[in-house]
Amino acid sequence: LKMNNMGVAPLWDGLMQFAKQEPASYHVPGHRHGQLYRQYIHETGLLKQGDVIDALAELARIDVTELSVTDDLHEPAGMIKEAQQKAATYFGADHTFFLVGGSTSGNLAIILSSCNVGDLIIVQRNVHKSIINGCKLAGVEVVFLSPDVEQMTGLMTVPSFSTLEAALHQYTEAKAVILTNPNYYGLSVKLEHYIELIHSYNIPVIVDEAHGAHYGLHTSLPQSALQVGADAVVQSTHKTLPALTMAAMLHIKGSRINLDRLQHNLAMLESSSPSYVLMASLDLARALMEHKGKEWIEQALQLIEELINWINKADLCIKLQQIDKSEQDLDQDPFRLLIYDSTTRMDGFELQREFEKYNIWVEMATTQYAVLVIHLSITEKDITQLKETILKITKSIEQKCYFNGHHSPSNRIHYINEATQISLPMKMERYKQYGSKKTILLDAAIGAKSAEMIVPYPPGIPILFEGETITASICEQIKVLTQLGARFQGNTTIEVGEIEVFMND
Ligand SMILES: Cc1ncc(COP(=O)(O)O)c(C=O)c1O
C-alpha cells in the first residue's frame, strides 16, 4: 500500500500531502495545524515529545477545514467524493456517504429521507434509540414488530418472516421497513428473503448494520445487507473496522432512496465543520481493509477458533454460547464472543467486573453474558492472556457459593414490551402532548404511559419510550437490570426505583 500514492486512499493521501507543504494557516481551526500545542510544549517544558498532547499536535496537522483543495463533505467534488466512491465500490454500494456523527446520524438522516410527516413505517421494536429518535423527528406513525428470540442464547434477533409478511399485508401504505442486523451480540438473520418480500411491495429496506461493518468482507463472514439487496445500510465503521470513534458510513444501493434529499438531511443534521481526521480515518480504514483485510480476517479467525476449541475442550464452568447450528437462517459473528458461567453463580455483569480485575475490558454485559468484541489485530499473546484470565475467573466462580441465579430463562431481559407481535400504529411526535407528568414508584407505574425513554446502555435499546405503556414484565426487567448494576442513559431516578409517567393517561 503506497500511502503517498494519490488514489489509494485519496482523502488520507491528499491531507498528508497538504500537511507536508507546511501551509500557512489563516483560517479555522484555532490550533493552527497543532501549532499552539507545540508552542505550549516549547514554552512551558511541562510536556515532552511523546506525551499525548504531542500526538494530538501531530494529528492536528490533518485537522483542516474546507479549503479549495480539501473538498467539502456536504458538497463533495474532490478528494472526499473520490474517497466515498472508493468506499462504495469496496462495500458494494452505488453511493456511500461518510458520517461524522456515528451511525446515529445515518439513522436519523435515512429515516427523514424515506418518509414524510404522518407516513406509516414498519420498524422492528428492539432498535437503537437513534431509530426511535429518527421516527420522532420525522413525525411518522410506526408499526412496531416484535423480534424472534434465538433459543440457545435467549437473545432477540429480527421479527420472524411471517410477522413481517402479516404486517406488510395489513399495512400496504407503509413507506419503509427498518431492520437491525446483526444485533449487539453478533447474532444475525439471513435477510435475502426478507428483502425480496419487502421489495415485492416496492418499499425500501433500511438496515441498521452498525455492528456489521465487517460483514461480507470475507467468505467466512456472514453476508452483508448490501450483498443481499438492502436499499440503505448504516454501518459504524468505528465499531469493528479501524476507523476513529464516530466515523461511520451510510451506503445506498438502487433507486428507492432520493440521494439529493439524503445529502440535504445529512447537511442539516451533521456539523457544517465535519472532522477531517474522522473522515480520513474512514478512507484509511477502507484502504487498509482493501489491502490487508482478507489476511487479517483469516489470521484472526484462526486465533478465535483456537480459543473456542480450548474453551470447549477445557470443560470449564465458563462456556461460550453458540447459536443453534440447525437454524439455517441464522448466522453468528465469529468476532463476538458470548461468555457465560454455566453454573449460574456469576451473572454477565459480575463476569465483566472479573475480567476488569485483570485489566481486560469487555464490550458489555447482559444478565447472562459478558460480550467480547474480538479485533482484527488479535495476537497469539492476547489469546494466551484470555485463556489465563478465564482460568482465574473459573477459580473465583468455584469459590463462590450458589444462590438463586438471576439469569434463568424467565429472567432474560428482552428490552421490549412483548405483548403483541405487530403493534397498532403509534404516532411518534417530537414533543408529546400528553399533559403533565409526575414521578412515581416503578411498582405503582404498571399500566401508566412512560413519559421518558428508559435506555439501558449498552446496548442502547430503549426498554421503554415516551408514550409506551409500562407492563409488569417491563417493570421486572428494569428491576433486575438495576439490581445487577446496569447503567441507564439520561435517567436519574430509575436506579432508585422511580419513573416519570404522564398523569392523564
Ligand atoms: C444497533 C445500533 N445502531 C446504531 C448505533 C449508533 O451507533 P453510533 O455509536 O456509531 O452512533 C448503535 C450503537 O451502539 C447500535 O448498537
PDB file of C-alpha atoms and ligand atoms in Angstrom, residues 101-104 107 128 130 180 184 208 210-211 236 238-239 248 457 459, ligand 1:
ATOM      1  CA  GLY A 101     -21.837  11.607  13.849  1.00  0.00           C
ATOM      2  CA  GLY A 102     -21.731   7.824  14.030  1.00  0.00           C
ATOM      3  CA  SER A 103     -24.463   5.510  12.812  1.00  0.00           C
ATOM      4  CA  THR A 104     -26.727   7.720  14.900  1.00  0.00           C
ATOM      5  CA  ASN A 107     -30.147   6.504  11.081  1.00  0.00           C
ATOM      6  CA  HIS A 128     -31.149   1.508  18.926  1.00  0.00           C
ATOM      7  CA  SER A 130     -31.379   6.651  17.271  1.00  0.00           C
ATOM      8  CA  THR A 180     -31.369  -4.108  12.678  1.00  0.00           C
ATOM      9  CA  TYR A 184     -25.225  -6.139  19.533  1.00  0.00           C
ATOM     10  CA  ASP A 208     -29.047  -0.671  10.724  1.00  0.00           C
ATOM     11  CA  ALA A 210     -23.971  -0.667  12.948  1.00  0.00           C
ATOM     12  CA  HIS A 211     -22.327  -3.811  14.326  1.00  0.00           C
ATOM     13  CA  SER A 236     -20.484   2.024  12.417  1.00  0.00           C
ATOM     14  CA  HIS A 238     -15.577   2.657  14.047  1.00  0.00           C
ATOM     15  CA  LYS A 239     -17.036  -0.337  15.844  1.00  0.00           C
ATOM     16  CA  ALA A 248     -19.373   5.706  10.161  1.00  0.00           C
ATOM     17  CA  TYR A 457     -26.616   1.385  27.886  1.00  0.00           C
ATOM     18  CA  PRO A 459     -26.982  -1.892  24.304  1.00  0.00           C
TER      19      PRO A 459
HETATM   20  C1  LIG B   1     -27.723  -1.213  16.642  1.00  0.00           C
HETATM   21  C2  LIG B   1     -27.073   0.132  16.775  1.00  0.00           C
HETATM   22  N1  LIG B   1     -27.371   1.093  15.880  1.00  0.00           N
HETATM   23  C3  LIG B   1     -26.828   2.316  15.946  1.00  0.00           C
HETATM   24  C4  LIG B   1     -25.934   2.637  16.934  1.00  0.00           C
HETATM   25  C5  LIG B   1     -25.356   4.015  16.978  1.00  0.00           C
HETATM   26  O1  LIG B   1     -24.059   3.950  16.512  1.00  0.00           O
HETATM   27  P1  LIG B   1     -23.009   5.125  16.739  1.00  0.00           P
HETATM   28  O2  LIG B   1     -22.467   4.921  18.116  1.00  0.00           O
HETATM   29  O3  LIG B   1     -21.994   4.864  15.658  1.00  0.00           O
HETATM   30  O4  LIG B   1     -23.703   6.410  16.580  1.00  0.00           O
HETATM   31  C6  LIG B   1     -25.582   1.670  17.898  1.00  0.00           C
HETATM   32  C7  LIG B   1     -24.630   1.984  18.965  1.00  0.00           C
HETATM   33  O5  LIG B   1     -24.302   1.223  19.810  1.00  0.00           O
HETATM   34  C8  LIG B   1     -26.180   0.386  17.821  1.00  0.00           C
HETATM   35  O6  LIG B   1     -25.911  -0.565  18.717  1.00  0.00           O
END
